[in-house]
Short mmCIF file of C-alpha atoms in Angstrom, two decimals:
data_model
loop_
_atom_site.label_atom_id
_atom_site.label_comp_id
_atom_site.label_asym_id
_atom_site.label_seq_id
_atom_site.Cartn_x
_atom_site.Cartn_y
_atom_site.Cartn_z
CA UNK A 7 184.07 32.93 108.65
CA UNK A 8 183.69 30.15 111.20
CA UNK A 9 186.36 28.30 113.14
CA UNK A 10 186.67 25.60 110.49
CA UNK A 11 187.23 28.15 107.77
CA UNK A 12 183.84 27.88 106.05
CA UNK A 13 181.50 30.73 105.32
CA UNK A 14 178.32 30.94 107.41
CA UNK A 15 174.95 31.48 105.67
CA UNK A 16 173.95 35.10 105.34
CA UNK A 17 170.79 35.34 107.49
CA UNK A 18 168.20 33.39 109.45
CA UNK A 19 164.57 34.33 109.97
CA UNK A 20 162.86 31.82 112.26
CA UNK A 21 160.76 33.66 114.86
CA UNK A 22 160.37 32.25 118.36
CA UNK A 23 156.86 30.98 119.09
CA UNK A 24 154.91 33.22 121.45
CA UNK A 25 153.84 30.05 123.26
CA UNK A 26 157.43 29.04 124.13
CA UNK A 27 157.59 28.95 127.91
CA UNK A 28 160.21 26.32 128.72
CA UNK A 29 163.86 26.92 127.83
CA UNK A 30 166.58 24.28 127.97
CA UNK A 31 170.29 25.04 127.87
CA UNK A 32 173.24 23.08 126.46
CA UNK A 33 176.84 24.31 126.50
CA UNK A 34 179.54 23.46 123.95
CA UNK A 35 183.06 23.71 125.38
CA UNK A 36 186.57 22.80 124.33
CA UNK A 37 189.95 24.21 123.44
CA UNK A 38 190.87 27.02 121.10
CA UNK A 39 189.87 26.45 117.47
CA UNK A 40 188.25 23.02 117.88
CA UNK A 41 185.04 24.03 116.05
CA UNK A 42 182.60 25.17 118.75
CA UNK A 43 181.38 28.18 116.77
CA UNK A 44 181.02 25.97 113.71
CA UNK A 45 178.93 23.34 115.53
CA UNK A 46 176.57 25.90 117.05
CA UNK A 47 176.12 27.53 113.66
CA UNK A 48 175.53 24.20 111.94
CA UNK A 49 172.46 23.26 113.98
CA UNK A 50 170.96 26.61 114.99
CA UNK A 51 167.66 27.53 113.36
CA UNK A 52 168.50 31.22 113.68
CA UNK A 53 171.52 33.05 112.49
CA UNK A 54 173.79 32.43 115.48
CA UNK A 55 174.88 35.26 117.68
CA UNK A 56 178.63 35.18 118.02
CA UNK A 57 181.33 37.39 119.45
CA UNK A 58 184.03 36.64 116.90
CA UNK A 59 186.81 39.20 116.77
CA UNK A 60 189.74 39.36 114.39
CA UNK A 61 192.97 38.05 115.85
CA UNK A 62 195.66 40.75 115.88
CA UNK A 63 199.32 41.07 116.75
CA UNK A 64 198.26 42.11 120.26
CA UNK A 65 197.35 38.47 120.88
CA UNK A 66 200.76 37.15 119.94
CA UNK A 67 202.32 35.32 122.87
CA UNK A 68 198.89 35.04 124.53
CA UNK A 69 196.86 32.95 122.10
CA UNK A 70 198.50 30.04 120.32
CA UNK A 71 196.95 29.54 116.87
CA UNK A 72 199.55 26.99 115.79
CA UNK A 73 197.10 24.11 116.10
CA UNK A 74 194.36 25.93 114.17
CA UNK A 75 196.05 26.83 110.90
CA UNK A 76 194.30 29.58 108.97
CA UNK A 77 192.17 30.74 111.91
CA UNK A 78 191.82 34.53 111.74
CA UNK A 79 189.12 35.22 114.34
CA UNK A 80 188.25 34.01 117.81
CA UNK A 81 185.29 33.99 120.21
CA UNK A 82 185.74 36.48 123.04
CA UNK A 83 182.50 35.92 124.99
CA UNK A 84 180.23 33.14 123.70
CA UNK A 85 178.27 31.83 120.74
CA UNK A 86 174.49 31.51 120.91
CA UNK A 87 172.09 29.42 118.85
CA UNK A 88 168.55 28.11 119.13
CA UNK A 89 166.51 25.04 118.22
CA UNK A 90 162.72 24.97 118.62
CA UNK A 91 161.62 21.56 119.92
CA UNK A 92 157.87 22.22 120.12
CA UNK A 93 155.42 25.08 120.47
CA UNK A 94 156.39 25.40 124.13
CA UNK A 95 159.94 24.00 124.26
CA UNK A 96 163.08 25.70 123.01
CA UNK A 97 166.71 24.63 123.26
CA UNK A 98 169.43 27.26 123.62
CA UNK A 99 173.02 26.46 122.66
CA UNK A 100 175.95 28.34 124.17
CA UNK A 101 179.46 27.96 122.76
CA UNK A 102 182.18 28.83 125.28
CA UNK A 103 185.37 30.68 124.31
CA UNK A 104 188.39 28.42 124.05
CA UNK A 105 191.34 30.59 125.06
CA UNK A 106 192.63 30.24 128.61
CA UNK A 107 192.23 33.97 129.29
CA UNK A 108 188.44 33.62 128.86
CA UNK A 109 187.99 30.49 130.98
CA UNK A 110 186.67 32.60 133.86
CA UNK A 111 183.43 32.90 131.85
CA UNK A 112 182.84 29.16 131.82
CA UNK A 113 181.43 28.78 135.32
CA UNK A 114 178.70 31.30 134.50
CA UNK A 115 177.90 29.55 131.23
CA UNK A 116 177.58 26.20 133.02
CA UNK A 117 174.96 27.63 135.39
CA UNK A 118 171.56 26.13 134.63
CA UNK A 119 172.88 23.93 131.82
CA UNK A 120 171.12 20.64 131.17
CA UNK A 121 174.42 19.18 129.97
CA UNK A 122 177.47 19.89 127.85
CA UNK A 123 179.35 18.76 124.77
CA UNK A 124 183.14 18.73 125.03
CA UNK A 125 184.43 19.16 121.49
CA UNK A 126 187.97 17.89 121.01
CA UNK A 127 190.66 17.98 118.36
CA UNK A 128 192.86 14.90 118.75
CA UNK A 129 195.88 16.90 117.57
CA UNK A 130 195.56 18.95 120.79
CA UNK A 131 193.84 16.73 123.33
CA UNK A 132 195.55 18.42 126.26
CA UNK A 133 193.43 21.52 125.63
CA UNK A 134 190.33 19.49 126.55
CA UNK A 135 191.46 18.51 130.05
CA UNK A 136 190.42 21.76 131.68
CA UNK A 137 186.92 21.62 130.18
CA UNK A 138 186.39 18.08 131.47
CA UNK A 139 187.78 19.01 134.89
CA UNK A 140 185.45 22.01 135.27
CA UNK A 141 182.38 20.05 134.17
CA UNK A 142 183.17 17.28 136.65
CA UNK A 143 183.71 19.91 139.34
CA UNK A 144 180.28 21.40 138.65
CA UNK A 145 178.63 17.99 138.37
CA UNK A 146 177.43 18.87 134.86
CA UNK A 147 176.74 15.77 132.71
CA UNK A 148 178.61 15.77 129.43
CA UNK A 149 179.65 13.78 126.40
CA UNK A 150 182.81 14.11 124.31
CA UNK A 151 182.69 14.64 120.55
CA UNK A 152 185.82 14.18 118.45
CA UNK A 153 185.71 16.74 115.66
CA UNK A 154 187.47 15.07 112.76
CA UNK A 155 189.67 17.41 110.74
CA UNK A 156 190.46 14.59 108.32
CA UNK A 157 190.83 10.84 108.73
CA UNK A 158 191.18 9.91 112.45
CA UNK A 159 194.68 8.74 113.36
CA UNK A 160 193.68 7.22 116.71
CA UNK A 161 190.91 4.87 117.75
CA UNK A 162 188.18 6.09 120.04
CA UNK A 163 189.49 3.73 122.70
CA UNK A 164 192.87 5.46 122.52
CA UNK A 165 191.22 8.87 122.79
CA UNK A 166 189.14 7.71 125.77
CA UNK A 167 192.27 6.47 127.51
CA UNK A 168 194.18 9.69 126.78
CA UNK A 169 191.35 11.78 128.24
CA UNK A 170 190.86 9.35 131.15
CA UNK A 171 187.13 9.33 130.45
CA UNK A 172 184.85 7.28 132.73
CA UNK A 173 183.25 4.33 130.96
CA UNK A 174 179.78 5.87 131.21
CA UNK A 175 180.72 9.07 129.35
CA UNK A 176 179.86 8.71 125.63
CA UNK A 177 182.57 9.46 123.07
CA UNK A 178 181.36 10.09 119.53
CA UNK A 179 182.79 11.25 116.21
CA UNK A 180 181.50 14.24 114.30
CA UNK A 181 182.17 16.81 111.63
CA UNK A 182 181.16 20.13 113.17
CA UNK A 183 180.67 21.61 109.70
CA UNK A 184 177.94 19.11 108.88
CA UNK A 185 174.40 19.77 110.10
CA UNK A 186 173.36 16.14 110.40
CA UNK A 187 176.57 15.14 112.16
CA UNK A 188 176.29 17.99 114.66
CA UNK A 189 172.63 17.18 115.25
CA UNK A 190 173.56 13.60 116.15
CA UNK A 191 175.97 14.92 118.79
CA UNK A 192 173.12 16.77 120.52
CA UNK A 193 170.87 13.71 120.29
CA UNK A 194 173.58 11.58 121.90
CA UNK A 195 173.89 14.08 124.74
CA UNK A 196 170.15 14.00 125.36
CA UNK A 197 170.17 10.19 125.36
CA UNK A 198 172.98 10.28 127.90
CA UNK A 199 171.08 12.71 130.12
CA UNK A 200 167.93 10.60 129.90
CA UNK A 201 169.83 7.40 130.78
CA UNK A 202 171.41 9.08 133.82
CA UNK A 203 168.07 10.33 135.12
CA UNK A 204 166.35 6.99 134.57
CA UNK A 205 169.20 5.14 136.31
CA UNK A 206 168.96 7.48 139.29
CA UNK A 207 165.19 7.01 139.45
CA UNK A 208 165.55 3.22 139.31
CA UNK A 209 168.01 3.41 142.19
CA UNK A 210 165.50 5.41 144.21
CA UNK A 211 167.63 8.56 144.31
CA UNK A 212 165.79 11.47 146.02
CA UNK A 213 164.36 13.89 143.50
CA UNK A 214 165.14 11.62 140.57
CA UNK A 215 162.94 12.07 137.54
CA UNK A 216 163.05 13.59 134.10
CA UNK A 217 163.69 17.34 134.25
CA UNK A 218 161.02 19.47 132.65
CA UNK A 219 161.57 19.44 128.91
CA UNK A 220 164.12 16.64 128.77
CA UNK A 221 161.70 14.28 127.05
CA UNK A 222 160.92 16.95 124.48
CA UNK A 223 164.64 17.47 123.88
CA UNK A 224 164.86 13.84 122.82
CA UNK A 225 162.75 14.95 119.87
CA UNK A 226 165.64 16.74 118.19
CA UNK A 227 165.11 15.16 114.81
CA UNK A 228 165.67 17.80 112.18
CA UNK A 229 166.13 21.38 113.37
CA UNK A 230 164.79 23.69 110.71
CA UNK A 231 167.63 25.34 108.79
CA UNK A 232 167.74 29.09 108.78
CA UNK A 233 166.88 30.90 105.58
CA UNK A 234 169.57 32.55 103.55
CA UNK A 235 168.85 36.10 102.57
CA UNK A 236 168.60 36.98 98.92
CA UNK A 237 171.51 39.11 97.72
#
């Protein structure tokens, strides 16, 4: 069961092309129970690798599930998914664990990342501050996606102000359970990355230019869904 309480499809069988020789990396971060596992699973063309473990009494007083009612499992390392962009380009998605005791893993996950998605739950915005701080510290470009667990009670402008987001950081709405919605989040991130690189190149910044594969990543149009196994 994923972090939004929905059942994941049973199996995925989409082999990686033998010609794939250029891998791109995007990280999905955010607080505990905001839907990171769900988003990765929604767009991955393979059955996502996850490290979900059942929450037990041993975690009482350490993890706070009060803001994620009904959540019975939690990511203890990372989630992993994949989207094939072309015969030679592949996009890897890494979902970071949300609990504070696993934050030490984040710096390693950020290494080599093209960019990041900060997934937020407006009922617990304060849990997103650390993710934004670490990404800014690493200089990793990111966008913020508000995962709507029902009708939004605040405007995006109010959320932007509460998170103290710079004007150039995109803030979008999504439903992490929905494939199309989650796909649009990734497309928005790639557009943001492209705009940053093009702005730097126009300003004559040393080394500015599109990173290898970034143009191909703009071609995220409809990641092939994984196949469900027959019972």
